[in-house]
Coordinates of C-alpha atoms and ligand atoms in Angstrom, one line a residue:
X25 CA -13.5 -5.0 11.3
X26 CA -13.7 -1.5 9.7
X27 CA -12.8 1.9 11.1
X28 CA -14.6 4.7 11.2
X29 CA -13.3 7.9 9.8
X30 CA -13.7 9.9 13.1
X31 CA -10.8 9.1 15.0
X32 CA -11.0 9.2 19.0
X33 CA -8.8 12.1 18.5
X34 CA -6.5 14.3 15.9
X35 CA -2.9 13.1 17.3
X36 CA -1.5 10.3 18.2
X37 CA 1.4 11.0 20.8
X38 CA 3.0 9.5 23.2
X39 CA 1.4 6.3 23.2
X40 CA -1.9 7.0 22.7
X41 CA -4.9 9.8 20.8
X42 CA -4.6 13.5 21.8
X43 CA -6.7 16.3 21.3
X44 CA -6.6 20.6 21.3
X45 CA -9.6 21.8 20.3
X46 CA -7.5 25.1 20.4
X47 CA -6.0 24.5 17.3
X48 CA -7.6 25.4 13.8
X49 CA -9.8 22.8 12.0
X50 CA -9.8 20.9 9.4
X51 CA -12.6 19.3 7.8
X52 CA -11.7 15.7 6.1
X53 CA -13.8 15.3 2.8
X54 CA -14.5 12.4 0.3
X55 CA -13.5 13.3 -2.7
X56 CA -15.9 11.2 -4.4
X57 CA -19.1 13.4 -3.1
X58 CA -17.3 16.1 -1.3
X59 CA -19.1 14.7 1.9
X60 CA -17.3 16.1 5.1
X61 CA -16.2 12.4 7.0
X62 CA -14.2 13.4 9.8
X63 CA -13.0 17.2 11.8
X64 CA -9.7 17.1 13.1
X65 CA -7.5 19.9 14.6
X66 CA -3.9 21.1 13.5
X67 CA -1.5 20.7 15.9
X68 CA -0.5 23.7 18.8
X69 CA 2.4 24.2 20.4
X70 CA 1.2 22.0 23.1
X71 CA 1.2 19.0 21.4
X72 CA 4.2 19.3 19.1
X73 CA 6.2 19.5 22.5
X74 CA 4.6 16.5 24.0
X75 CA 5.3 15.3 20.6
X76 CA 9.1 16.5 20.7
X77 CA 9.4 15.1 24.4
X78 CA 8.2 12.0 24.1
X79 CA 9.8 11.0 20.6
X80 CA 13.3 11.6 22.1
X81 CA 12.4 9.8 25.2
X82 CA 11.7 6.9 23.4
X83 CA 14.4 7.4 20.9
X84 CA 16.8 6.6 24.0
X85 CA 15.1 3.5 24.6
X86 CA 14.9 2.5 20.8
X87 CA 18.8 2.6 20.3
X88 CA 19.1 1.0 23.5
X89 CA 17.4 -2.0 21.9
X90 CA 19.3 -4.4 19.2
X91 CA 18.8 -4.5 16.2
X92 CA 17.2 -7.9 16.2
X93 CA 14.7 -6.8 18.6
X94 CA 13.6 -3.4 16.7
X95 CA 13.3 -5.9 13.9
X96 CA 11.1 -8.0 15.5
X97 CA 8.2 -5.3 16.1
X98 CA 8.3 -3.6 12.8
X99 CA 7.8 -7.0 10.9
X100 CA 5.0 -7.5 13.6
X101 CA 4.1 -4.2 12.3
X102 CA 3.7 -5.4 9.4
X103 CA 1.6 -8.8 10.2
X104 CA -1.1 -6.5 11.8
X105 CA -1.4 -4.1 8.5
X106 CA -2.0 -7.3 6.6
X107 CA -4.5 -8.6 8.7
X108 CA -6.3 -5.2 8.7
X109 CA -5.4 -4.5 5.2
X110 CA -9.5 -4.4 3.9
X111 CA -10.2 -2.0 7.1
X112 CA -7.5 0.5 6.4
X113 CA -8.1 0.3 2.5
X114 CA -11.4 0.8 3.0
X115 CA -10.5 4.2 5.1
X116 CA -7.3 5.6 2.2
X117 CA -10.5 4.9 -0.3
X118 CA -12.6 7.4 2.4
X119 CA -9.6 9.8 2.8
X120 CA -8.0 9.8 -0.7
X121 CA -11.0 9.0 -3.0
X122 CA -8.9 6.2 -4.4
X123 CA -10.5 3.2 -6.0
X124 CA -11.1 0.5 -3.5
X125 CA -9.5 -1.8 -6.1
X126 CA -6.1 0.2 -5.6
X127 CA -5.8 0.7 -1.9
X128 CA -6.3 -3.4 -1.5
X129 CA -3.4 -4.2 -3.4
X130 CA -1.3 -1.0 -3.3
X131 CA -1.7 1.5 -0.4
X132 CA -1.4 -0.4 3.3
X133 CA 0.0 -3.9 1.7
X134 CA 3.1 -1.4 0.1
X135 CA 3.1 0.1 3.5
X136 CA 3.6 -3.7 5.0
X137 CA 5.9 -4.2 2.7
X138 CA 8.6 -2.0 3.9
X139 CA 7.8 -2.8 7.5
X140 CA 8.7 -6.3 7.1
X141 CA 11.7 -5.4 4.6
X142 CA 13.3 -2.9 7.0
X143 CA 12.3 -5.4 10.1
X144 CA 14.5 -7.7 8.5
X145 CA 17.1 -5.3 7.4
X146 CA 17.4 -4.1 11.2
X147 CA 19.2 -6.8 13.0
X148 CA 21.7 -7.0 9.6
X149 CA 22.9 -3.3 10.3
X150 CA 26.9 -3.3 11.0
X151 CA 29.9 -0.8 10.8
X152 CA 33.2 -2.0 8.9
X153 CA 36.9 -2.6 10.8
X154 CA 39.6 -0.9 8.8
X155 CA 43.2 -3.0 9.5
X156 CA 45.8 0.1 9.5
X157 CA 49.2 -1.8 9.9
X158 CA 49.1 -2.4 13.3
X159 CA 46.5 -0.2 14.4
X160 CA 43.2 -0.3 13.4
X161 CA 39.5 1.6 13.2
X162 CA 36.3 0.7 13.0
X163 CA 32.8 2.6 11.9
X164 CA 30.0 2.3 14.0
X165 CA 26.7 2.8 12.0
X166 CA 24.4 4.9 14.6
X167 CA 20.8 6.5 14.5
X168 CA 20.5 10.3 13.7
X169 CA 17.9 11.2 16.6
X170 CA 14.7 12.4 16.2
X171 CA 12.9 12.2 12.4
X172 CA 10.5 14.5 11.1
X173 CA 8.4 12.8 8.1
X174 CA 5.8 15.0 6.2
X175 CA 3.6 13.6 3.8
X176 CA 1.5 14.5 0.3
X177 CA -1.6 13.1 0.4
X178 CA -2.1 10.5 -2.7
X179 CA -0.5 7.7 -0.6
X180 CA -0.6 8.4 2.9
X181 CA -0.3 4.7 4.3
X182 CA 2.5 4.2 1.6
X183 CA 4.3 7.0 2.8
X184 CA 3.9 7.5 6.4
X185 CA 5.3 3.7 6.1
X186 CA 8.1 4.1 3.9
X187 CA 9.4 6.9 6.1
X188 CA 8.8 4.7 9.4
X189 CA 10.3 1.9 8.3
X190 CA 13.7 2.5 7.6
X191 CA 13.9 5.1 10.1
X192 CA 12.9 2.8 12.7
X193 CA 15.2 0.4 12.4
X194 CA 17.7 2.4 12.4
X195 CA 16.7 3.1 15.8
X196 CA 15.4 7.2 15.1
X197 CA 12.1 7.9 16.6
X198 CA 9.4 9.9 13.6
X199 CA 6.8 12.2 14.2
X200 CA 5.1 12.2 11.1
X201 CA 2.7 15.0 9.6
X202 CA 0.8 13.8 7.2
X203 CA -0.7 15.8 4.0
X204 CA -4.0 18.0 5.9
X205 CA -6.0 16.5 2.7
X206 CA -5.4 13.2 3.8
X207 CA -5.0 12.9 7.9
X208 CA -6.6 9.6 8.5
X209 CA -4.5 6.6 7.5
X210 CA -1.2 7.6 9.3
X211 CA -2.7 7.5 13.0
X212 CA -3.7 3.7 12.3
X213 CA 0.0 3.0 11.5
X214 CA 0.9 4.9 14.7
X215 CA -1.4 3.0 16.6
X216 CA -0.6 -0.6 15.4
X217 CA 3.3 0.6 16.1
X218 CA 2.5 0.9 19.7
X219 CA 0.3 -2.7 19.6
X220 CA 2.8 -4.0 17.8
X221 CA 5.3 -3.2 20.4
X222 CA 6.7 -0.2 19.8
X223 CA 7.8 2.4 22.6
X224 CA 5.0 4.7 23.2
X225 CA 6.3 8.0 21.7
X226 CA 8.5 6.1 19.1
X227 CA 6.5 7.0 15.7
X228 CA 4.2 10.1 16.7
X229 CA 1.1 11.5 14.4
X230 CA 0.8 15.3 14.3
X231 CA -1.4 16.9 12.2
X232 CA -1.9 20.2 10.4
X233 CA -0.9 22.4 7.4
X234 CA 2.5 24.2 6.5
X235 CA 3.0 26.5 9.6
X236 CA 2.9 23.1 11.7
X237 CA 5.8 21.4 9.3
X238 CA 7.6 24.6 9.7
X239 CA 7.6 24.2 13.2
X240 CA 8.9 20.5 13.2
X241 CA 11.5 21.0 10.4
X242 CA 13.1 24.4 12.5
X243 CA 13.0 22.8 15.7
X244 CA 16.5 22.4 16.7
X245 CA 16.2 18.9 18.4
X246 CA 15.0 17.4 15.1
X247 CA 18.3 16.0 13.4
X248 CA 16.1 15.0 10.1
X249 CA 13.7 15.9 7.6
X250 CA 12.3 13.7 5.0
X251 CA 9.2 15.5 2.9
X252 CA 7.2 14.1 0.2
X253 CA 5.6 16.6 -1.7
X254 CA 6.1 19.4 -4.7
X255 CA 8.9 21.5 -5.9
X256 CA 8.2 24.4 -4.2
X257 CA 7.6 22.8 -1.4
X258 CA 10.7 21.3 -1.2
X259 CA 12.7 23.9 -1.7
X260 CA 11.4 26.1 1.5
X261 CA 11.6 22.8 3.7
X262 CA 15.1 21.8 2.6
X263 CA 16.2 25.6 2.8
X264 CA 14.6 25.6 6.2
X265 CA 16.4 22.1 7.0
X266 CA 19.6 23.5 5.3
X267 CA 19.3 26.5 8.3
X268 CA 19.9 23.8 10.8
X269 CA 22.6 21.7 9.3
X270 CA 19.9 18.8 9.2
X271 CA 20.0 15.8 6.9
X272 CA 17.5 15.7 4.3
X273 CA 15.5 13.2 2.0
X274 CA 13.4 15.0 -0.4
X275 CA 11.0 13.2 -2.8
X276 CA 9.4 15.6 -4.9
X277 CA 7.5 16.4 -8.0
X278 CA 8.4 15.0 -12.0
X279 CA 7.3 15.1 -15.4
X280 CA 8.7 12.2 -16.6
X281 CA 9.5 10.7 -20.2
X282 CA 8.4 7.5 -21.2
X283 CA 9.7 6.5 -24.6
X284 CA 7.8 4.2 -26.6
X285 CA 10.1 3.2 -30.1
X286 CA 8.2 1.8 -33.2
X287 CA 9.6 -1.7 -32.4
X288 CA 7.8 -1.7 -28.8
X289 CA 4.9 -4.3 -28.4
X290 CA 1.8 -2.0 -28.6
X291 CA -0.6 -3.3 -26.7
X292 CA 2.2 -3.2 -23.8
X293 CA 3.4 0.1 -24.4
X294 CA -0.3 1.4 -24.4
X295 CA -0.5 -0.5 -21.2
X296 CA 1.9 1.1 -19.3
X297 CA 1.2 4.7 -20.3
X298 CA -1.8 3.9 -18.9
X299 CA -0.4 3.0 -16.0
X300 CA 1.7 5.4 -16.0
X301 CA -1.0 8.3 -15.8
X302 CA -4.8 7.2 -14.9
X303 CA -3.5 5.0 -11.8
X304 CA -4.8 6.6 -8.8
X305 CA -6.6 9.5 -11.6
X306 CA -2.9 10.7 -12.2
X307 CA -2.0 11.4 -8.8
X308 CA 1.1 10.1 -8.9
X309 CA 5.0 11.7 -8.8
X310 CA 6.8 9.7 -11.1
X311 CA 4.2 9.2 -13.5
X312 CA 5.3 9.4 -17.4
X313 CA 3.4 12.2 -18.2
X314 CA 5.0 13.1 -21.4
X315 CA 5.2 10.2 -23.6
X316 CA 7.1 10.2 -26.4
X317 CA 6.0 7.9 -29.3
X318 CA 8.1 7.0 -32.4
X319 CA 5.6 8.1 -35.5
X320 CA 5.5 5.7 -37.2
X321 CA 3.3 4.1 -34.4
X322 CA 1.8 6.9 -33.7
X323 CA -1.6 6.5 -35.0
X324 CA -1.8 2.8 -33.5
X325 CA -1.0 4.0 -30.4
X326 CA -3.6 6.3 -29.9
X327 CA -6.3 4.4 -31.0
X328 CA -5.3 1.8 -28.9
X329 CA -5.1 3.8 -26.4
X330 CA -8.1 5.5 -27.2
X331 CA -10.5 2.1 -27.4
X332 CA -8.7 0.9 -24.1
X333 CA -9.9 3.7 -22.2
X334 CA -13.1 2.3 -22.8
X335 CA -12.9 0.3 -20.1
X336 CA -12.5 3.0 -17.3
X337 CA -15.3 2.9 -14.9
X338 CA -15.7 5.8 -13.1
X339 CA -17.9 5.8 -9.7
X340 CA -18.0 5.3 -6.3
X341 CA -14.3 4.5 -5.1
X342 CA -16.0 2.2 -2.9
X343 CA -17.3 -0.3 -5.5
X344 CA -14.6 -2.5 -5.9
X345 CA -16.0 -2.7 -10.0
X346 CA -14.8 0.6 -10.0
X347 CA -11.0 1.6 -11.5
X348 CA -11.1 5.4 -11.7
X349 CA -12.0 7.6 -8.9
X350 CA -11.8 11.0 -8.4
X351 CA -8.9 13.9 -7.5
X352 CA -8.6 14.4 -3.8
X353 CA -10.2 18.2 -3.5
X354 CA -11.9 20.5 -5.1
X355 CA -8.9 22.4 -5.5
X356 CA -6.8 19.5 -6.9
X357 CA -9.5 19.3 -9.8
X358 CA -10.2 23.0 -10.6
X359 CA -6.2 22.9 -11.0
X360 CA -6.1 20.1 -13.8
X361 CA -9.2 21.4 -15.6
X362 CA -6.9 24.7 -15.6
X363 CA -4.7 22.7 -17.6
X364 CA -6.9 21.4 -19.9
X365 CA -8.0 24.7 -20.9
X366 CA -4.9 25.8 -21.4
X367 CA -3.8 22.4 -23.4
X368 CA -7.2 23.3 -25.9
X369 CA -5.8 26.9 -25.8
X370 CA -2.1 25.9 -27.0
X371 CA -3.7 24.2 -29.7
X372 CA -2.9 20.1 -28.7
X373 CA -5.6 18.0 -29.8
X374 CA -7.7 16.4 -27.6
X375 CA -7.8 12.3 -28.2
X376 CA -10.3 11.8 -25.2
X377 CA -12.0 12.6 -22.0
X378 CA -11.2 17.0 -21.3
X379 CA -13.7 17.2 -19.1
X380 CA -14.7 17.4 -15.4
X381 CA -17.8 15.2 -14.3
X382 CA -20.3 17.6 -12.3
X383 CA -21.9 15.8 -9.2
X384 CA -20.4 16.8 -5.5
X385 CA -17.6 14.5 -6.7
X386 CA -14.1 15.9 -7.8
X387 CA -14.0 13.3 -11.0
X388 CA -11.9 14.6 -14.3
X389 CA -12.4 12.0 -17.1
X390 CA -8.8 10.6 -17.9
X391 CA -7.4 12.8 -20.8
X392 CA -4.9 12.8 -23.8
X393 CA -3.8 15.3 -25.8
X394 CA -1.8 14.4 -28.9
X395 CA 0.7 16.7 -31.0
X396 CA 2.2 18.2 -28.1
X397 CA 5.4 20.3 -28.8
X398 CA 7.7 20.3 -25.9
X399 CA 7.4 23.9 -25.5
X400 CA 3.7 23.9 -24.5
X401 CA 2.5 24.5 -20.4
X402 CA 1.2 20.9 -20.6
X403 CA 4.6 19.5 -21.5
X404 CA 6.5 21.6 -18.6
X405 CA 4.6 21.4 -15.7
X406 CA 3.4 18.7 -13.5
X407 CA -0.2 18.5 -13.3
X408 CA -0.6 15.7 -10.7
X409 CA -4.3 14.6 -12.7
X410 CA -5.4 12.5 -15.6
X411 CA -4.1 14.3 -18.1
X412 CA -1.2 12.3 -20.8
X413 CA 0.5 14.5 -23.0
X414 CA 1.8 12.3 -26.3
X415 CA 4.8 14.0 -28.5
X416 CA 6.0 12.6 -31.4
X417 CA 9.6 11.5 -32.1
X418 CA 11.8 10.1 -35.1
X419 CA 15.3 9.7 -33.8
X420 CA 17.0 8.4 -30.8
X421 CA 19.3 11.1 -30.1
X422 CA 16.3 13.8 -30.6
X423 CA 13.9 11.6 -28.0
X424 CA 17.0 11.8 -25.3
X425 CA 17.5 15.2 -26.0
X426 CA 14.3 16.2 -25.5
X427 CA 13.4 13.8 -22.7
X428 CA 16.2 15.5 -20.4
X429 CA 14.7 18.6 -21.2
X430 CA 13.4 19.4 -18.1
X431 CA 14.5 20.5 -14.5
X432 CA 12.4 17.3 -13.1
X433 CA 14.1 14.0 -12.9
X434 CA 12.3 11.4 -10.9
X435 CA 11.7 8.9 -13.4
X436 CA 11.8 7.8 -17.0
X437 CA 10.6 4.8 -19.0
X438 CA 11.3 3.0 -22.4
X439 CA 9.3 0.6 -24.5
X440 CA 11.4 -0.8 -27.3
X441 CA 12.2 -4.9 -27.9
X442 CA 15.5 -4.1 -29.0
X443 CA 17.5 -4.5 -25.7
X444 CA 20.6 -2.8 -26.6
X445 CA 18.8 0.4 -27.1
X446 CA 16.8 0.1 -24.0
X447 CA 19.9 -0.3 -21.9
X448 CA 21.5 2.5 -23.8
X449 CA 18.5 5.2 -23.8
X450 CA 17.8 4.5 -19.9
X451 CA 21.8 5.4 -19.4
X452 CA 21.4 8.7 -21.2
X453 CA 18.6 9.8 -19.4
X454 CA 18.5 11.9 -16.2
X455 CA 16.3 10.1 -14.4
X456 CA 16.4 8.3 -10.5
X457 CA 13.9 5.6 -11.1
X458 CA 13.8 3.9 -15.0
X459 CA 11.5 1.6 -16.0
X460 CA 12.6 -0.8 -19.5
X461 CA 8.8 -2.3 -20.8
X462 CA 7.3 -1.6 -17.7
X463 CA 6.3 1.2 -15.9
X464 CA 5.9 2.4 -12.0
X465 CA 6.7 -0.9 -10.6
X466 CA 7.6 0.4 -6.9
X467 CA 9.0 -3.0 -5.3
X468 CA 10.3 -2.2 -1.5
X469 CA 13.6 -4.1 -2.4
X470 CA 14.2 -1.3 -5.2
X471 CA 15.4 2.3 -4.2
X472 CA 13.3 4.9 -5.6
X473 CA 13.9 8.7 -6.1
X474 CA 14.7 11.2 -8.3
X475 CA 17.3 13.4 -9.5
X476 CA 17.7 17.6 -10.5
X477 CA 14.7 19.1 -8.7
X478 CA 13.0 15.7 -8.0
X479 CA 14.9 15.0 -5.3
X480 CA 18.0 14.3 -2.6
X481 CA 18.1 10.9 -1.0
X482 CA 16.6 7.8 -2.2
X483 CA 13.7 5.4 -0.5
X484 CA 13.1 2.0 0.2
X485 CA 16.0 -0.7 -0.7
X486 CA 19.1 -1.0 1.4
X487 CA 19.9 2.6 -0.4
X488 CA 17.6 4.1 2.6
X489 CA 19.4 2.9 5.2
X490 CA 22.0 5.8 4.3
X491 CA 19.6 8.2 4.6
X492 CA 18.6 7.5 8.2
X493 CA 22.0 6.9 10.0
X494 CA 25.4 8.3 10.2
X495 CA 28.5 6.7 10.8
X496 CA 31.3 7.4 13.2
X497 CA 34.4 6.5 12.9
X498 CA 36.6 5.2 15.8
X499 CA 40.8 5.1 15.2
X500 CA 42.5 2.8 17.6
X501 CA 45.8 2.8 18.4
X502 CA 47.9 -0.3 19.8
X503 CA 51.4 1.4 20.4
X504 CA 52.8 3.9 22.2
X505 CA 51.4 7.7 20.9
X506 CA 54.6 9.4 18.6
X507 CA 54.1 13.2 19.7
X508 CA 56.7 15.6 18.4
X509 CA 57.0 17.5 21.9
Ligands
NAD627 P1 2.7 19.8 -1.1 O1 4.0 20.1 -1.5 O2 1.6 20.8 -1.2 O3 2.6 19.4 0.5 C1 3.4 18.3 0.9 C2 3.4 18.3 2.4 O4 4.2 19.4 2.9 C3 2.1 18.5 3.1 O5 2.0 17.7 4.3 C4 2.1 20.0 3.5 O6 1.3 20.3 4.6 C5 3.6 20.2 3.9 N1 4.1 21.5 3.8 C6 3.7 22.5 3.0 N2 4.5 23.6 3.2 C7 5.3 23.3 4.2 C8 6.3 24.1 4.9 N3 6.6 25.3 4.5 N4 7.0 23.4 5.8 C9 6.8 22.2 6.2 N5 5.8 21.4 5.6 C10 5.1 22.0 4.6 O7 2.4 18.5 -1.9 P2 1.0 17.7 -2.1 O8 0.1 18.6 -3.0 O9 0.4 17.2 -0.9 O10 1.4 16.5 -3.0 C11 1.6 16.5 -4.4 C12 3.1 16.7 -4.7 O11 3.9 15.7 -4.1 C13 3.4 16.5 -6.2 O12 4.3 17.5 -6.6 C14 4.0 15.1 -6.3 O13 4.8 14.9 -7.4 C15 4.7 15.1 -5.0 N6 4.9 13.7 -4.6 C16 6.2 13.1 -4.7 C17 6.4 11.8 -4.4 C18 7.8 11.2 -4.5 O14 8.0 10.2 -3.9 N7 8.7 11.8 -5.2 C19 5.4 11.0 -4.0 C20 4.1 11.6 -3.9 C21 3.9 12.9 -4.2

């Protein structure tokens, strides 16, 4: 099967594809020749009521349900994604500009992932009972309501799935807005939620650009926002969430550290700074973008690095020879080469790539600059493209220093064989998700998020299920009530 990137219509609410041609467009594009695949509308009023009304409707029924039972659709959920996983990679590839090579392993099969994990995490869900003397209490763990989830657009299956999942079987309904870059993916997983057995209205699809999220995270029946996106971002939705008294999961932006110490196997090191900043051209939040290496292994590393990036092949994300593809806009990559100018202008020194590939295509050639000083632009901000800044270090206490230098903290990473130190650096550093010889391993079973301004909340893992129910407690009393009048 494949899909084609026109949906039957911009929404998915209430069971089913809805349309309002009175609502302003947006033109879907491949980033890989700037090709306009599919016109969709943002969302009116209209529909985000009929989204509103029929999420709580089916919220009702939801709760209603056990826990077993919500289980059992989301892991069949997750069965259908599997089965369809070529169709709907081939469509994030369309959307995103991604490599097909990447969306087959890491896009819808992640999204499965935490289907089937939070399936099986539903029926498991319990309160405590508190023995007080003869008395007693007990915490009932209960949904919040109604869940907004708003998405960036590098992994919109990913995310619009890792929102669902543990919100769902908690037994909150979602309507989900995904990135206006990247609008496509997230109706499929609303569609095979509803074949999979899901009330109709359960996990809604609205789409459209800020004033649309405004309008979902203000409304006062919505109980919950979780947002994936930038800093800036973030702070106007949590302050609008804050407004309501509304619960909050925020995964945001980073420019994280990875350490690589002169003891660190090279060709592993150089691997997962690789890794950590070309996968997906860069478009990643917890990427280590400023990487830190002892000198004395300097040189090595770079060359390494420099003769490994050889092997990129740059081209139509559709050609599954292909590992590099291109940013997702226009916009994205006049941003990056921004920062590359401004890299050449601060006087780093450019190992490779620096340039942007003309064609329709949005392609930056993977980049590193060496001899960054930590007080340069591209050692500050995140620049969400192919570009690795590399920073020298001598001693541990100077590389911790300076790693926690920053008001990001969503993730950090160390390369070194000397365990002790590994253990010890990753404690020192303020960081949410830490990586020892390794880096941006995103397992479901593992909760991922940041700290400072990278985030509130965490994702995935049993850590989630926090973040999408409340508890009340109940106090119980076995004797007569003691009053004093
Ligand atoms: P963005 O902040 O521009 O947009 C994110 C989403 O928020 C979009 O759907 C957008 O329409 C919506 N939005 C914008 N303004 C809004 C408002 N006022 N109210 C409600 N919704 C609003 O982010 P982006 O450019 O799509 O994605 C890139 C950013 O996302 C990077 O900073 C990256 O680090 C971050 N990111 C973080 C994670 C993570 O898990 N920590 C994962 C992926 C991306």
């Amino acid at each position: 099967m494949s899909y084609d990137t026109q949906p039957a219509a911009s929404h998915f609410v209430a069971g089913g594809y809805v349309e309002d041609t009175a609502g302003a467009e947006i033109e879907v594009i491949h980033p890989a020749t700037g090709a306009v695949i599919a016109r969709l509308h943002e969302a009116t009023d209209r529909i985000v009521e009929l989204a509103m009304v029929s999420a709580l409707e089916a919220q009702e029924v939801w709760a209603a349900m056990t826990g077993a039972e919500r289980g059992r659709v989301l892991r069949r959920a997750a069965d259908l994604i599997r089965e369809r996983n070529r169709a709907l990679s081939e469509l994030e590839t369309m959307d995103t500009g991604k490599p097909l090579q990447e969306t087959l392993v890491a896009d819808a099969a992640s999204g499965a992932d935490a289907l089937e994990y939070f399936g099986g995490l539903a029926g498991t869900l319990t309160g405590e009972h508190i023995q007080l003397g003869g008395n007693w209490a007990y915490t009932r763990r209960e949904p919040l309501g109604l869940c907004v989830g708003i998405g960036a657009w590098n992994y919109p299956t990913q995310i619009a799935c890792w929102k669902a999942a543990p919100a769902l079987a908690c037994g909150n309904a979602m309507i989900f807005k995904p990135s206006e870059s990247t609008p496509l993916c997230a109706l499929k997983v609303a569609e095979i939620l509803v074949e999979a057995g899901a009330p109709a209205g359960l996990f809604n699809v609205v789409q459209g650009r800020a004033e649309v999220g405004s309008a979902l995270v203000t409304d006062p029946r919505v109980a919950k926002v979780s947002l994936t996106g930038s800093v800036p971002t973030g702070r106007r939705v949590y302050a609008a969430a804050a407004a309501g008294i509304k619960s909050v999961t925020m995964e945001l932006g980073g420019k994280s550290p990875l350490i690589v110490f002169e003891d660190a196997d090279v060709e592993d090191a150089v691997g997962g700074a690789i890794l950590g900043n070309f996968y997906s051209s860069g478009q990643i939040c917890s990427n280590g973008t400023r990487v830190f290496v002892q000198k004395g292994l300097r040189d090595r590393f770079l060359r390494r690095l420099a003769e490994r990036l050889e092997g990129v092949v740059m081209g139509d994300p559709m050609d599954e020879a292909v590992n590099f593809g291109p940013l997702v806009s226009a916009a994205q990559r006049d941003k990056v080469m921004g920062y590359i100018r401004t890299g050449l202008g601060e006087g780093a020194r450019l190992v490779c790539g620096g340039e942007a590939v003309p064609g329709g295509g949005y392609f930056v050639q993977p980049t590193v600059f060496a001899d960054v000083t930590d007080g340069m632009v591209i050692a500050r901000d995140e620049i969400f493209g192919p570009v690795m800044a590399v920073l020298d270090f001598e001693h541990e206490d100077e590389v911790v220093r300076r790693a926690n230098a920053t008001e990001f903290g969503l993730s950090a990473g160390v390369f070194t064989r000397d365990l002790a130190r590994a253990h010890r650096v990753i404690g020192n550093l303020h960081a949410g998700t830490c990586f020892i010889n390794s880096y941006n391993d995103a397992p479901v079973e593992m909760p991922f998020g940041g700290m400072k301004m990278s985030g509130v909340g965490r994702e995935n893992a049993r850590a989630a299920i926090d973040h999408y129910s409340q508890l009340k407690s109940v106090f119980v009393r076995m004797g007569a009530v003691e009053a004093p009048y």
